[in-house]
Amino acid sequence: MRHTLSVLVNDQPGVLARVAGLFSRRGYNIDSLTVGPAEEPGLSRMTITTIGDEATLEQVMKQLHKLIDVIKVQDITREPMVERELLLIKISANPATRSEIAGIVEPFRASVVDVGRSSMIIQATGNREKNDALIELLRPYGIKEIARTGATALVRSQVAARVK
Amino acid sequence: MAIQAFKTTPAPQAQPVEMTGARMVVECLKRLGVTTIFGYPGGAILPVYDALYESGIEHILVRHEQAAIHAAEGYARATGKVGTVMATSGPGATNLVTGITDAFMDSTPVVIITGQVPTSMIGRDAFQEADVIGITMPVTKHNYQVRDAKELPRILAEAYHIAGTGRPGPVLVDIPKDVSNQVAPFVFPESVQIRGYNPTTEPSPIQIERVCQAISKARRPLLYIGGGIISANASEELRTFARQARIPVVSTLMGLGAFPPDDPLFVGMLGMHGTYAANMAVYHCDLLIACGVRFDDRVTGKLERFSPHSQKVHIDIDPAEIGKNVRVDYPIVADVKNALQALLEKSPHANCDDWIYDVQAWCREYPLSYKNDSSVLKPQYVIDLVDRMTNSEAIVTTEVGQHQMWAAHFYRAKEPRTFITSGGLGTMGYGFPAAMGAQLARPDATVICIAGDASFQMNIQELQTISERNIPVKVFVINNRFLGMVRQWQEMFHDNRLSESKIGAPDFVRVAEAFNVKGIRAETPEQAERAIAEALAHPGPVVVDFIVEEGENVFPMVPPGKGNDEMIVKGWDE
């Protein structure tokens, strides 16, 4: 099963290596990992998606917690959360197919961010499944390059309305 | 206090003294109570060594950095204090890696200070540069690279705090040479607070209550103790609890000495070379109370057959150990000393006289034994003699191999911190320098290293260190001219194809003498007894070369991949 972990860490050089190294040497699999500054100066938040059973996940979390630079580890998989990844996809496009592609992109609320003579770059944000679906729809036009950030996530507020 | 209350104007804040990073290191070590350092100088750490000159801190110059860290481990394990090691960058630091890993595996508190090339040269493959932070990340509890001298006091205070608290372990501080030379104000922190580090030391009262109920219902309870009892200084609590609750005790290799072997409740060591009684007790018990252990594979054997009929209690300060290898019914995250005290207050009592009778019957029926022989020297007999002639009151360190297991079987350590051995990593070359460290920590104790002929050769250069400093360690080499444990496995599991296990040894007596250390050889039982008496009476260091029977093997044994109930009790051929 795929789990999403939210990990608050000290913003120190080497923390990413500590976290990634922990996963690799203990044989845990990182599906994706994103990191950026958190709300408090000096702290970063990592969103790690990992695949494994409950026992593996428990060990992952406990081992992460043992790292001195790790301040908080939360499994937010079953929490109400907002999970997003950024997708950039460069596809083959010519004047004849451009508007067709724009039409595909639109319901995904993705946008065209670059247009060239023979290619376009589409930017999409959303959960992984949505981005997977968009990629599949665009595949027939010819995919030149894909860059995805991996998921980043926050737990939803308990009281606030769920704004999409 | 009353006088201070009348003060109206605060005393002017003293201006912090400025000093070099190197001076700060020495100043911090003094404030942290460090009196002995094991190390080896070199270019990148030279400023710190310069500051150490005339500092009053005792520095033991070893002949190889690996020995420095094993000595610091021995020092730490004999006392419970944090050991300190110093080495230079690159090769100096990488030579420490085996010892750092050893300390990590056995949860030994050590702080390692390494020199590093100047910050401007880091990452350029400079002379004697190695990414020590990267290399040691997986084998330290934590590590630091100091980037500014003013950070040094905080970092060193944190390093000692982290190494010695919670589950102890090695912490490395890497100091670039320019940081050692940098001048900055010295401000030593009054207290250490690390946001991401708060070990849970108090047990949950609810879980303690549940365990007490389980104990009173149990018919076949068993205490399974390990090195955690020793690092938590919980031996007294354990003894009182086991006797009060009337629960038999099995110990891991790392736990030996925590519970007196002559107590009728002691069943022996469990695991691959554990006693028949201990392994049977583990197999048949209905409540296994694991204290300060980590369910190592050398202890559990095949997991599916490990104590299959029991509910399991696991007390450990490291939450990640609970449920790591074995499913646990009663998890207790706590300092095992506090947990045992909490249990003692409830004074639970097991109703299990039949069980104790059964366990004691196994002990009587299958004691640890060997066939003695008056013509050849049996390795077990040598250990037996050492045990008797020291009244089990020495500090024994061991190297790794057959002799280590015989020492565990036949040296009957009565007190914690008197049996010091490399458990988790199984590091050949550990015992001799560890003995050196233990002897420096406990100058009045008789310290004996029980070594194998091959292991001793791994750090034999330290004969020069003990000789020069007159550190009165007794090295007893159980010399069978083989990598004995390797040969035993080859005999048993590789059709007796002795691939590269026959290892030559030098004339240890002459080697010792070359280092100006007393050397004695013993080839018969009578000579062995005389040699031990002579060695124990000698005020300085001694090496005794015991020429023992070549083919002797360690039994009982649980073959790898088998359950503990499938052990081979006697010799393979018998």
PDB file of N, CA and C in Angstrom, chain B residues 484-523:
ATOM      1  N   GLY B 484      39.035 -20.572  14.284  1.00  0.00           N
ATOM      2  CA  GLY B 484      38.318 -21.722  14.831  1.00  0.00           C
ATOM      3  C   GLY B 484      36.852 -21.754  14.478  1.00  0.00           C
ATOM      4  N   MET B 485      36.188 -20.618  14.576  1.00  0.00           N
ATOM      5  CA  MET B 485      34.742 -20.626  14.309  1.00  0.00           C
ATOM      6  C   MET B 485      34.481 -20.849  12.822  1.00  0.00           C
ATOM      7  N   VAL B 486      35.355 -20.289  11.980  1.00  0.00           N
ATOM      8  CA  VAL B 486      35.221 -20.519  10.539  1.00  0.00           C
ATOM      9  C   VAL B 486      35.403 -22.005  10.252  1.00  0.00           C
ATOM     10  N   ARG B 487      36.445 -22.582  10.867  1.00  0.00           N
ATOM     11  CA  ARG B 487      36.691 -24.007  10.650  1.00  0.00           C
ATOM     12  C   ARG B 487      35.520 -24.857  11.128  1.00  0.00           C
ATOM     13  N   GLN B 488      34.942 -24.478  12.275  1.00  0.00           N
ATOM     14  CA  GLN B 488      33.798 -25.233  12.793  1.00  0.00           C
ATOM     15  C   GLN B 488      32.634 -25.214  11.789  1.00  0.00           C
ATOM     16  N   TRP B 489      32.363 -24.068  11.204  1.00  0.00           N
ATOM     17  CA  TRP B 489      31.275 -23.972  10.221  1.00  0.00           C
ATOM     18  C   TRP B 489      31.627 -24.745   8.955  1.00  0.00           C
ATOM     19  N   GLN B 490      32.906 -24.696   8.556  1.00  0.00           N
ATOM     20  CA  GLN B 490      33.317 -25.448   7.370  1.00  0.00           C
ATOM     21  C   GLN B 490      33.151 -26.938   7.606  1.00  0.00           C
ATOM     22  N   GLU B 491      33.529 -27.386   8.809  1.00  0.00           N
ATOM     23  CA  GLU B 491      33.355 -28.806   9.155  1.00  0.00           C
ATOM     24  C   GLU B 491      31.892 -29.200   9.083  1.00  0.00           C
ATOM     25  N   MET B 492      31.039 -28.339   9.652  1.00  0.00           N
ATOM     26  CA  MET B 492      29.643 -28.713   9.822  1.00  0.00           C
ATOM     27  C   MET B 492      28.787 -28.447   8.588  1.00  0.00           C
ATOM     28  N   PHE B 493      29.097 -27.388   7.859  1.00  0.00           N
ATOM     29  CA  PHE B 493      28.182 -26.983   6.789  1.00  0.00           C
ATOM     30  C   PHE B 493      28.826 -26.914   5.409  1.00  0.00           C
ATOM     31  N   HIS B 494      30.130 -27.146   5.316  1.00  0.00           N
ATOM     32  CA  HIS B 494      30.794 -27.073   4.009  1.00  0.00           C
ATOM     33  C   HIS B 494      31.657 -28.320   3.744  1.00  0.00           C
ATOM     34  N   ASP B 495      31.155 -29.480   4.179  1.00  0.00           N
ATOM     35  CA  ASP B 495      31.825 -30.764   3.920  1.00  0.00           C
ATOM     36  C   ASP B 495      33.286 -30.768   4.339  1.00  0.00           C
ATOM     37  N   ASN B 496      33.577 -30.069   5.411  1.00  0.00           N
ATOM     38  CA  ASN B 496      34.942 -30.063   5.951  1.00  0.00           C
ATOM     39  C   ASN B 496      35.975 -29.547   4.948  1.00  0.00           C
ATOM     40  N   ARG B 497      35.552 -28.744   3.985  1.00  0.00           N
ATOM     41  CA  ARG B 497      36.506 -28.132   3.059  1.00  0.00           C
ATOM     42  C   ARG B 497      37.055 -26.883   3.742  1.00  0.00           C
ATOM     43  N   LEU B 498      38.264 -26.985   4.278  1.00  0.00           N
ATOM     44  CA  LEU B 498      38.805 -25.938   5.140  1.00  0.00           C
ATOM     45  C   LEU B 498      39.459 -24.839   4.310  1.00  0.00           C
ATOM     46  N   SER B 499      38.627 -24.092   3.611  1.00  0.00           N
ATOM     47  CA  SER B 499      39.124 -23.054   2.732  1.00  0.00           C
ATOM     48  C   SER B 499      39.641 -21.869   3.541  1.00  0.00           C
ATOM     49  N   GLU B 500      40.948 -21.699   3.560  1.00  0.00           N
ATOM     50  CA  GLU B 500      41.600 -20.515   4.143  1.00  0.00           C
ATOM     51  C   GLU B 500      41.314 -20.291   5.628  1.00  0.00           C
ATOM     52  N   SER B 501      41.023 -21.358   6.366  1.00  0.00           N
ATOM     53  CA  SER B 501      40.796 -21.153   7.797  1.00  0.00           C
ATOM     54  C   SER B 501      42.002 -21.545   8.637  1.00  0.00           C
ATOM     55  N   LYS B 502      42.946 -22.233   7.997  1.00  0.00           N
ATOM     56  CA  LYS B 502      44.185 -22.562   8.725  1.00  0.00           C
ATOM     57  C   LYS B 502      45.050 -21.315   8.684  1.00  0.00           C
ATOM     58  N   ILE B 503      45.265 -20.734   9.839  1.00  0.00           N
ATOM     59  CA  ILE B 503      46.004 -19.464   9.857  1.00  0.00           C
ATOM     60  C   ILE B 503      47.229 -19.612  10.747  1.00  0.00           C
ATOM     61  N   GLY B 504      48.340 -19.155  10.244  1.00  0.00           N
ATOM     62  CA  GLY B 504      49.567 -19.248  11.021  1.00  0.00           C
ATOM     63  C   GLY B 504      49.618 -18.161  12.073  1.00  0.00           C
ATOM     64  N   ALA B 505      50.334 -18.443  13.123  1.00  0.00           N
ATOM     65  CA  ALA B 505      50.506 -17.421  14.158  1.00  0.00           C
ATOM     66  C   ALA B 505      51.993 -17.286  14.445  1.00  0.00           C
ATOM     67  N   PRO B 506      52.428 -16.097  14.815  1.00  0.00           N
ATOM     68  CA  PRO B 506      53.828 -15.960  15.198  1.00  0.00           C
ATOM     69  C   PRO B 506      54.051 -16.592  16.577  1.00  0.00           C
ATOM     70  N   ASP B 507      55.265 -16.648  16.988  1.00  0.00           N
ATOM     71  CA  ASP B 507      55.596 -17.089  18.347  1.00  0.00           C
ATOM     72  C   ASP B 507      55.212 -15.932  19.282  1.00  0.00           C
ATOM     73  N   PHE B 508      54.032 -16.059  19.899  1.00  0.00           N
ATOM     74  CA  PHE B 508      53.506 -14.924  20.673  1.00  0.00           C
ATOM     75  C   PHE B 508      54.402 -14.546  21.855  1.00  0.00           C
ATOM     76  N   VAL B 509      55.120 -15.537  22.381  1.00  0.00           N
ATOM     77  CA  VAL B 509      56.013 -15.234  23.508  1.00  0.00           C
ATOM     78  C   VAL B 509      57.118 -14.294  23.041  1.00  0.00           C
ATOM     79  N   ARG B 510      57.692 -14.643  21.878  1.00  0.00           N
ATOM     80  CA  ARG B 510      58.773 -13.797  21.378  1.00  0.00           C
ATOM     81  C   ARG B 510      58.257 -12.458  20.897  1.00  0.00           C
ATOM     82  N   VAL B 511      57.046 -12.459  20.347  1.00  0.00           N
ATOM     83  CA  VAL B 511      56.445 -11.176  19.936  1.00  0.00           C
ATOM     84  C   VAL B 511      56.287 -10.287  21.162  1.00  0.00           C
ATOM     85  N   ALA B 512      55.734 -10.865  22.224  1.00  0.00           N
ATOM     86  CA  ALA B 512      55.532 -10.084  23.456  1.00  0.00           C
ATOM     87  C   ALA B 512      56.867  -9.533  23.938  1.00  0.00           C
ATOM     88  N   GLU B 513      57.862 -10.408  23.946  1.00  0.00           N
ATOM     89  CA  GLU B 513      59.171  -9.978  24.436  1.00  0.00           C
ATOM     90  C   GLU B 513      59.760  -8.876  23.562  1.00  0.00           C
ATOM     91  N   ALA B 514      59.498  -8.951  22.253  1.00  0.00           N
ATOM     92  CA  ALA B 514      60.000  -7.906  21.358  1.00  0.00           C
ATOM     93  C   ALA B 514      59.412  -6.544  21.727  1.00  0.00           C
ATOM     94  N   PHE B 515      58.198  -6.570  22.299  1.00  0.00           N
ATOM     95  CA  PHE B 515      57.574  -5.317  22.742  1.00  0.00           C
ATOM     96  C   PHE B 515      57.876  -5.028  24.214  1.00  0.00           C
ATOM     97  N   ASN B 516      58.782  -5.823  24.779  1.00  0.00           N
ATOM     98  CA  ASN B 516      59.137  -5.664  26.184  1.00  0.00           C
ATOM     99  C   ASN B 516      57.961  -5.976  27.114  1.00  0.00           C
ATOM    100  N   VAL B 517      57.172  -6.954  26.692  1.00  0.00           N
ATOM    101  CA  VAL B 517      56.045  -7.427  27.502  1.00  0.00           C
ATOM    102  C   VAL B 517      56.362  -8.863  27.893  1.00  0.00           C
ATOM    103  N   LYS B 518      55.989  -9.251  29.091  1.00  0.00           N
ATOM    104  CA  LYS B 518      56.248 -10.610  29.558  1.00  0.00           C
ATOM    105  C   LYS B 518      55.462 -11.617  28.715  1.00  0.00           C
ATOM    106  N   GLY B 519      56.145 -12.653  28.268  1.00  0.00           N
ATOM    107  CA  GLY B 519      55.486 -13.690  27.481  1.00  0.00           C
ATOM    108  C   GLY B 519      55.625 -15.046  28.159  1.00  0.00           C
ATOM    109  N   ILE B 520      54.549 -15.830  28.176  1.00  0.00           N
ATOM    110  CA  ILE B 520      54.569 -17.161  28.801  1.00  0.00           C
ATOM    111  C   ILE B 520      53.865 -18.120  27.840  1.00  0.00           C
ATOM    112  N   ARG B 521      54.370 -19.355  27.750  1.00  0.00           N
ATOM    113  CA  ARG B 521      53.662 -20.344  26.929  1.00  0.00           C
ATOM    114  C   ARG B 521      53.188 -21.484  27.814  1.00  0.00           C
ATOM    115  N   ALA B 522      52.028 -22.023  27.504  1.00  0.00           N
ATOM    116  CA  ALA B 522      51.505 -23.176  28.241  1.00  0.00           C
ATOM    117  C   ALA B 522      50.939 -24.183  27.256  1.00  0.00           C
ATOM    118  N   GLU B 523      51.399 -25.450  27.396  1.00  0.00           N
ATOM    119  CA  GLU B 523      50.927 -26.474  26.456  1.00  0.00           C
ATOM    120  C   GLU B 523      50.204 -27.622  27.135  1.00  0.00           C
TER     121      GLU B 523
END
